[in-house]
PDB file of C-alpha atoms in Angstrom:
ATOM      1  CA  MET B   1      24.469 -33.359 -34.923  1.00 62.00           C
ATOM      2  CA  ASN B   2      26.869 -34.388 -32.254  1.00 75.00           C
ATOM      3  CA  ILE B   3      26.008 -35.023 -28.612  1.00 79.00           C
ATOM      4  CA  LEU B   4      27.323 -31.629 -27.496  1.00 71.00           C
ATOM      5  CA  SER B   5      25.022 -29.814 -29.947  1.00 77.00           C
ATOM      6  CA  ILE B   6      22.011 -31.848 -28.821  1.00 73.00           C
ATOM      7  CA  SER B   7      22.844 -31.175 -25.153  1.00 75.00           C
ATOM      8  CA  ALA B   8      23.151 -27.445 -25.797  1.00 71.00           C
ATOM      9  CA  LEU B   9      19.857 -27.430 -27.715  1.00 72.00           C
ATOM     10  CA  LEU B  10      18.072 -29.283 -24.889  1.00 72.00           C
ATOM     11  CA  PHE B  11      19.598 -26.933 -22.318  1.00 70.00           C
ATOM     12  CA  PHE B  12      18.324 -23.831 -24.148  1.00 65.00           C
ATOM     13  CA  LEU B  13      14.945 -25.467 -24.688  1.00 70.00           C
ATOM     14  CA  LEU B  14      14.686 -26.158 -20.939  1.00 70.00           C
ATOM     15  CA  ILE B  15      15.613 -22.547 -20.135  1.00 71.00           C
ATOM     16  CA  GLY B  16      12.916 -21.389 -22.561  1.00 69.00           C
ATOM     17  CA  VAL B  17      10.329 -23.581 -20.846  1.00 67.00           C
ATOM     18  CA  PHE B  18      11.286 -22.098 -17.440  1.00 69.00           C
ATOM     19  CA  VAL B  19      10.982 -18.552 -18.804  1.00 69.00           C
ATOM     20  CA  VAL B  20       7.581 -19.235 -20.398  1.00 70.00           C
ATOM     21  CA  ASP B  21       6.330 -20.919 -17.202  1.00 70.00           C
ATOM     22  CA  ALA B  22       7.518 -18.011 -15.006  1.00 71.00           C
ATOM     23  CA  ASP B  23       5.861 -15.543 -17.380  1.00 73.00           C
ATOM     24  CA  LEU B  24       2.582 -17.482 -17.240  1.00 77.00           C
ATOM     25  CA  ALA B  25       2.708 -17.483 -13.426  1.00 76.00           C
ATOM     26  CA  MET B  26       3.217 -13.694 -13.331  1.00 81.00           C
ATOM     27  CA  GLN B  27       0.367 -13.133 -15.788  1.00 86.00           C
ATOM     28  CA  LYS B  28      -1.932 -15.303 -13.668  1.00 87.00           C
ATOM     29  CA  LYS B  29      -0.954 -13.449 -10.506  1.00 89.00           C
ATOM     30  CA  THR B  30      -1.702 -10.092 -12.139  1.00 91.00           C
ATOM     31  CA  GLU B  31      -5.042 -11.265 -13.523  1.00 94.00           C
ATOM     32  CA  ILE B  32      -6.135 -12.850 -10.235  1.00 95.00           C
ATOM     33  CA  LYS B  33      -5.166  -9.650  -8.381  1.00 95.00           C
ATOM     34  CA  THR B  34      -7.256  -7.577 -10.806  1.00 96.00           C
ATOM     35  CA  LEU B  35     -10.186  -9.989 -10.506  1.00 97.00           C
ATOM     36  CA  LEU B  36     -10.095  -9.846  -6.687  1.00 97.00           C
ATOM     37  CA  GLU B  37      -9.873  -6.043  -6.714  1.00 97.00           C
ATOM     38  CA  LEU B  38     -12.886  -5.696  -9.040  1.00 97.00           C
ATOM     39  CA  SER B  39     -14.945  -8.232  -7.084  1.00 97.00           C
ATOM     40  CA  ASN B  40     -14.035  -6.730  -3.718  1.00 97.00           C
ATOM     41  CA  HIS B  41     -14.814  -3.218  -4.935  1.00 97.00           C
ATOM     42  CA  HIS B  42     -18.313  -4.393  -5.869  1.00 97.00           C
ATOM     43  CA  ALA B  43     -18.700  -6.188  -2.519  1.00 97.00           C
ATOM     44  CA  THR B  44     -17.894  -3.106  -0.452  1.00 96.00           C
ATOM     45  CA  PHE B  45     -21.058  -1.306  -1.564  1.00 95.00           C
ATOM     46  CA  ALA B  46     -23.079  -3.657   0.677  1.00 95.00           C
ATOM     47  CA  VAL B  47     -23.500  -1.124   3.477  1.00 93.00           C
ATOM     48  CA  ASP B  48     -26.237  -1.292   6.102  1.00 88.00           C
ATOM     49  CA  PRO B  49     -28.524   1.642   5.095  1.00 88.00           C
ATOM     50  CA  VAL B  50     -30.073   2.087   8.572  1.00 87.00           C
ATOM     51  CA  LEU B  51     -26.706   2.425  10.307  1.00 83.00           C
ATOM     52  CA  LYS B  52     -25.420   4.625   7.482  1.00 81.00           C
ATOM     53  CA  ASN B  53     -28.204   7.134   8.229  1.00 82.00           C
ATOM     54  CA  GLU B  54     -26.930   7.228  11.820  1.00 83.00           C
ATOM     55  CA  GLY B  55     -23.357   7.904  10.646  1.00 79.00           C
ATOM     56  CA  VAL B  56     -22.041   4.371  11.174  1.00 81.00           C
ATOM     57  CA  ILE B  57     -20.580   2.511   8.217  1.00 81.00           C
ATOM     58  CA  ASP B  58     -21.052  -1.232   8.566  1.00 88.00           C
ATOM     59  CA  LEU B  59     -20.771  -3.949   5.937  1.00 94.00           C
ATOM     60  CA  MET B  60     -23.611  -6.436   5.506  1.00 95.00           C
ATOM     61  CA  GLU B  61     -21.285  -9.403   5.122  1.00 94.00           C
ATOM     62  CA  LYS B  62     -23.746 -11.890   3.604  1.00 96.00           C
ATOM     63  CA  GLU B  63     -24.711  -9.416   0.894  1.00 97.00           C
ATOM     64  CA  ALA B  64     -21.054  -8.447   0.393  1.00 97.00           C
ATOM     65  CA  LEU B  65     -20.082 -12.079  -0.231  1.00 97.00           C
ATOM     66  CA  ALA B  66     -22.985 -12.498  -2.668  1.00 98.00           C
ATOM     67  CA  ARG B  67     -21.842  -9.376  -4.551  1.00 97.00           C
ATOM     68  CA  PHE B  68     -18.242 -10.675  -4.528  1.00 98.00           C
ATOM     69  CA  ASP B  69     -19.396 -14.060  -5.885  1.00 98.00           C
ATOM     70  CA  LYS B  70     -21.387 -12.349  -8.635  1.00 98.00           C
ATOM     71  CA  ARG B  71     -18.351 -10.431  -9.909  1.00 97.00           C
ATOM     72  CA  MET B  72     -16.048 -13.475  -9.645  1.00 98.00           C
ATOM     73  CA  LEU B  73     -18.483 -15.330 -11.914  1.00 98.00           C
ATOM     74  CA  GLU B  74     -19.115 -12.455 -14.342  1.00 97.00           C
ATOM     75  CA  ASN B  75     -15.507 -11.308 -14.690  1.00 96.00           C
ATOM     76  CA  GLY B  76     -13.554 -14.517 -14.206  1.00 96.00           C
ATOM     77  CA  GLY B  77     -15.901 -17.452 -14.696  1.00 97.00           C
ATOM     78  CA  TYR B  78     -15.358 -18.638 -11.092  1.00 98.00           C
ATOM     79  CA  ARG B  79     -18.177 -20.266  -9.110  1.00 97.00           C
ATOM     80  CA  ARG B  80     -17.948 -20.489  -5.315  1.00 97.00           C
ATOM     81  CA  GLU B  81     -18.263 -23.738  -3.392  1.00 96.00           C
ATOM     82  CA  GLY B  82     -17.528 -23.321   0.317  1.00 94.00           C
ATOM     83  CA  ASN B  83     -14.245 -21.451   0.619  1.00 94.00           C
ATOM     84  CA  LYS B  84     -13.073 -22.202  -2.921  1.00 96.00           C
ATOM     85  CA  TYR B  85     -13.712 -20.641  -6.283  1.00 97.00           C
ATOM     86  CA  LEU B  86     -13.928 -23.280  -8.986  1.00 97.00           C
ATOM     87  CA  PRO B  87     -12.748 -22.166 -12.424  1.00 97.00           C
ATOM     88  CA  GLY B  88     -14.836 -22.259 -15.570  1.00 96.00           C
ATOM     89  CA  LYS B  89     -13.510 -23.192 -18.984  1.00 93.00           C
ATOM     90  CA  HIS B  90     -12.346 -19.598 -19.673  1.00 93.00           C
ATOM     91  CA  SER B  91     -10.930 -18.820 -16.205  1.00 94.00           C
ATOM     92  CA  VAL B  92      -7.333 -17.722 -15.651  1.00 91.00           C
ATOM     93  CA  THR B  93      -6.469 -20.781 -13.574  1.00 91.00           C
ATOM     94  CA  THR B  94      -7.326 -24.420 -14.175  1.00 90.00           C
ATOM     95  CA  ASP B  95      -7.286 -25.323 -10.469  1.00 91.00           C
ATOM     96  CA  SER B  96      -9.540 -23.869  -7.781  1.00 94.00           C
ATOM     97  CA  LEU B  97      -8.721 -20.765  -5.729  1.00 95.00           C
ATOM     98  CA  SER B  98      -8.928 -21.120  -1.961  1.00 96.00           C
ATOM     99  CA  PHE B  99      -9.883 -17.915  -0.172  1.00 97.00           C
ATOM    100  CA  ALA B 100     -10.466 -16.367   3.239  1.00 97.00           C
ATOM    101  CA  ARG B 101     -12.043 -13.010   4.062  1.00 97.00           C
ATOM    102  CA  HIS B 102     -12.062 -10.644   6.996  1.00 97.00           C
ATOM    103  CA  TYR B 103     -13.930  -7.437   7.750  1.00 97.00           C
ATOM    104  CA  ILE B 104     -12.344  -4.693   9.839  1.00 96.00           C
ATOM    105  CA  ASP B 105     -15.190  -2.555  11.076  1.00 94.00           C
ATOM    106  CA  PHE B 106     -15.932   1.096  11.774  1.00 90.00           C
ATOM    107  CA  LEU B 107     -14.555   0.922  15.325  1.00 91.00           C
ATOM    108  CA  SER B 108     -11.341  -0.986  14.527  1.00 95.00           C
ATOM    109  CA  TRP B 109      -9.931   0.351  11.260  1.00 96.00           C
ATOM    110  CA  ARG B 110      -7.586   2.817  12.976  1.00 96.00           C
ATOM    111  CA  ASN B 111      -5.874  -0.066  14.824  1.00 98.00           C
ATOM    112  CA  ASP B 112      -2.973  -2.034  13.388  1.00 98.00           C
ATOM    113  CA  HIS B 113      -3.976  -5.579  12.430  1.00 98.00           C
ATOM    114  CA  GLN B 114      -1.865  -8.634  11.816  1.00 98.00           C
ATOM    115  CA  LEU B 115      -3.641 -11.441   9.972  1.00 98.00           C
ATOM    116  CA  PHE B 116      -2.035 -14.879  10.164  1.00 98.00           C
ATOM    117  CA  LEU B 117      -3.270 -17.507   7.734  1.00 98.00           C
ATOM    118  CA  ARG B 118      -2.277 -21.072   6.951  1.00 97.00           C
ATOM    119  CA  PHE B 119      -2.398 -22.904   3.638  1.00 96.00           C
ATOM    120  CA  ASP B 120      -2.552 -26.685   4.178  1.00 95.00           C
ATOM    121  CA  GLY B 121      -2.082 -27.704   0.550  1.00 90.00           C
ATOM    122  CA  SER B 122      -5.764 -27.365  -0.242  1.00 92.00           C
ATOM    123  CA  ASP B 123      -7.394 -24.643   1.863  1.00 95.00           C
ATOM    124  CA  VAL B 124      -6.329 -21.276   3.234  1.00 96.00           C
ATOM    125  CA  SER B 125      -7.721 -20.372   6.664  1.00 96.00           C
ATOM    126  CA  PHE B 126      -7.123 -17.935   9.499  1.00 97.00           C
ATOM    127  CA  ASP B 127      -4.844 -18.955  12.363  1.00 95.00           C
ATOM    128  CA  ARG B 128      -5.361 -15.730  14.261  1.00 96.00           C
ATOM    129  CA  VAL B 129      -6.033 -12.016  13.977  1.00 97.00           C
ATOM    130  CA  VAL B 130      -4.055  -9.688  16.254  1.00 97.00           C
ATOM    131  CA  ALA B 131      -5.133  -6.083  16.780  1.00 96.00           C
ATOM    132  CA  GLY B 132      -2.435  -3.612  17.800  1.00 96.00           C
ATOM    133  CA  ALA B 133      -1.749   0.059  18.363  1.00 96.00           C
ATOM    134  CA  ARG B 134      -4.162   2.751  17.255  1.00 96.00           C
ATOM    135  CA  ARG B 135      -3.037   5.235  14.571  1.00 95.00           C
ATOM    136  CA  GLN B 136      -4.875   8.423  13.793  1.00 92.00           C
ATOM    137  CA  ALA B 137      -4.302   8.127  10.039  1.00 91.00           C
ATOM    138  CA  GLY B 138      -5.426   4.484   9.899  1.00 94.00           C
ATOM    139  CA  GLY B 139      -4.088   1.147  11.029  1.00 96.00           C
ATOM    140  CA  LEU B 140      -1.321  -0.787   9.338  1.00 97.00           C
ATOM    141  CA  LEU B 141      -2.457  -4.132   7.929  1.00 97.00           C
ATOM    142  CA  GLN B 142       0.117  -6.932   7.799  1.00 98.00           C
ATOM    143  CA  ILE B 143      -0.736 -10.343   6.333  1.00 98.00           C
ATOM    144  CA  THR B 144       1.330 -13.510   6.730  1.00 98.00           C
ATOM    145  CA  VAL B 145       0.500 -16.821   5.057  1.00 97.00           C
ATOM    146  CA  VAL B 146       2.266 -19.984   6.230  1.00 97.00           C
ATOM    147  CA  THR B 147       2.447 -22.618   3.485  1.00 95.00           C
ATOM    148  CA  GLU B 148       2.095 -26.374   3.918  1.00 93.00           C
ATOM    149  CA  LYS B 149       5.907 -26.544   3.918  1.00 92.00           C
ATOM    150  CA  GLY B 150       6.161 -24.053   6.795  1.00 94.00           C
ATOM    151  CA  GLU B 151       7.372 -21.180   4.621  1.00 95.00           C
ATOM    152  CA  GLU B 152       6.149 -17.762   5.789  1.00 96.00           C
ATOM    153  CA  LEU B 153       4.944 -15.483   3.009  1.00 95.00           C
ATOM    154  CA  ARG B 154       4.570 -11.869   4.127  1.00 96.00           C
ATOM    155  CA  LEU B 155       2.531  -9.651   1.868  1.00 94.00           C
ATOM    156  CA  ALA B 156       3.339  -5.962   1.505  1.00 93.00           C
ATOM    157  CA  PRO B 157       1.799  -3.967   4.392  1.00 95.00           C
ATOM    158  CA  LYS B 158      -1.131  -1.695   3.664  1.00 94.00           C
ATOM    159  CA  THR B 159      -2.555   1.317   5.497  1.00 95.00           C
ATOM    160  CA  MET B 160      -6.309   1.265   5.998  1.00 95.00           C
ATOM    161  CA  VAL B 161      -8.238   4.437   5.251  1.00 94.00           C
ATOM    162  CA  GLY B 162     -11.578   3.292   6.645  1.00 93.00           C
ATOM    163  CA  PRO B 163     -13.561   0.158   7.471  1.00 94.00           C
ATOM    164  CA  SER B 164     -12.119  -2.485   5.173  1.00 96.00           C
ATOM    165  CA  HIS B 165     -13.083  -5.763   3.544  1.00 97.00           C
ATOM    166  CA  ILE B 166     -10.073  -8.017   3.047  1.00 97.00           C
ATOM    167  CA  VAL B 167      -9.958 -11.044   0.755  1.00 97.00           C
ATOM    168  CA  ILE B 168      -6.937 -13.332   0.561  1.00 97.00           C
ATOM    169  CA  ALA B 169      -6.860 -15.927  -2.225  1.00 96.00           C
ATOM    170  CA  TYR B 170      -4.235 -18.625  -2.531  1.00 96.00           C
ATOM    171  CA  VAL B 171      -3.378 -19.937  -5.972  1.00 92.00           C
ATOM    172  CA  ASN B 172      -1.906 -23.446  -5.979  1.00 90.00           C
ATOM    173  CA  GLU B 173      -1.929 -24.616  -9.560  1.00 85.00           C
ATOM    174  CA  ARG B 174      -0.167 -27.341 -11.458  1.00 78.00           C
ATOM    175  CA  PRO B 175       2.533 -26.051 -13.788  1.00 74.00           C
ATOM    176  CA  PHE B 176       2.107 -26.256 -17.499  1.00 67.00           C
ATOM    177  CA  VAL B 177       5.023 -28.723 -17.736  1.00 70.00           C
ATOM    178  CA  PRO B 178       5.012 -31.464 -15.034  1.00 74.00           C
ATOM    179  CA  ILE B 179       8.763 -31.228 -14.312  1.00 73.00           C
ATOM    180  CA  LEU B 180       8.373 -27.618 -13.104  1.00 73.00           C
ATOM    181  CA  PRO B 181       7.178 -26.532  -9.643  1.00 74.00           C
ATOM    182  CA  ALA B 182       3.545 -25.557  -9.050  1.00 77.00           C
ATOM    183  CA  HIS B 183       2.369 -21.954  -9.343  1.00 80.00           C
ATOM    184  CA  ALA B 184       1.662 -21.214  -5.674  1.00 89.00           C
ATOM    185  CA  PHE B 185       1.174 -17.680  -4.327  1.00 92.00           C
ATOM    186  CA  PRO B 186      -1.185 -15.607  -2.183  1.00 95.00           C
ATOM    187  CA  VAL B 187      -3.050 -12.594  -3.554  1.00 95.00           C
ATOM    188  CA  VAL B 188      -4.776  -9.986  -1.380  1.00 96.00           C
ATOM    189  CA  SER B 189      -7.391  -7.311  -1.966  1.00 96.00           C
ATOM    190  CA  VAL B 190      -8.122  -4.635   0.658  1.00 96.00           C
ATOM    191  CA  GLU B 191     -11.033  -2.342  -0.128  1.00 96.00           C
ATOM    192  CA  GLU B 192     -12.534   0.420   1.957  1.00 95.00           C
ATOM    193  CA  VAL B 193     -16.257   0.035   2.546  1.00 94.00           C
ATOM    194  CA  LYS B 194     -18.070   2.524   0.299  1.00 90.00           C
ATOM    195  CA  TRP B 195     -20.271   5.106   1.915  1.00 77.00           C
TER     196      TRP B 195
END
């Protein structure tokens, strides 16, 4: 084989590695999204029964987080420590997931909300929450995550249909080949509190 053939072979091999790595990242994003949705759905059944009898839907946040943790462990093998979910040996990611959560209550869900979060390279946390105009059909939820490099990631806006529990996870995982960039992306789940 001449040098040109070897160069072409290495070039196509490198392209193949990029394609496989991008495909793995998309699969992880889809699986993490599904995991958050299932866990958050389970969490939103933690409604205060006394207030419910009075016609007020309010989430019992401590119970909701416990229910969320239970599903993250059962469905994904993730165990919570602080504001991170640590993966088990069969989890989708090999690195931990940093997360933040916010509850928009019975009185506020018709208002627009802008959630601003920051990822510092290790943890995701809230910078601020801004409530806006009131909409009869339900408020518009906009989420922005600023990365450690200052890049603003805006997630697709969502319309709330009732009191909502919001969970934002940030995946920041080493690539499967060290020369490639990390798999870093936010994932959000917005679930209406179940009555």
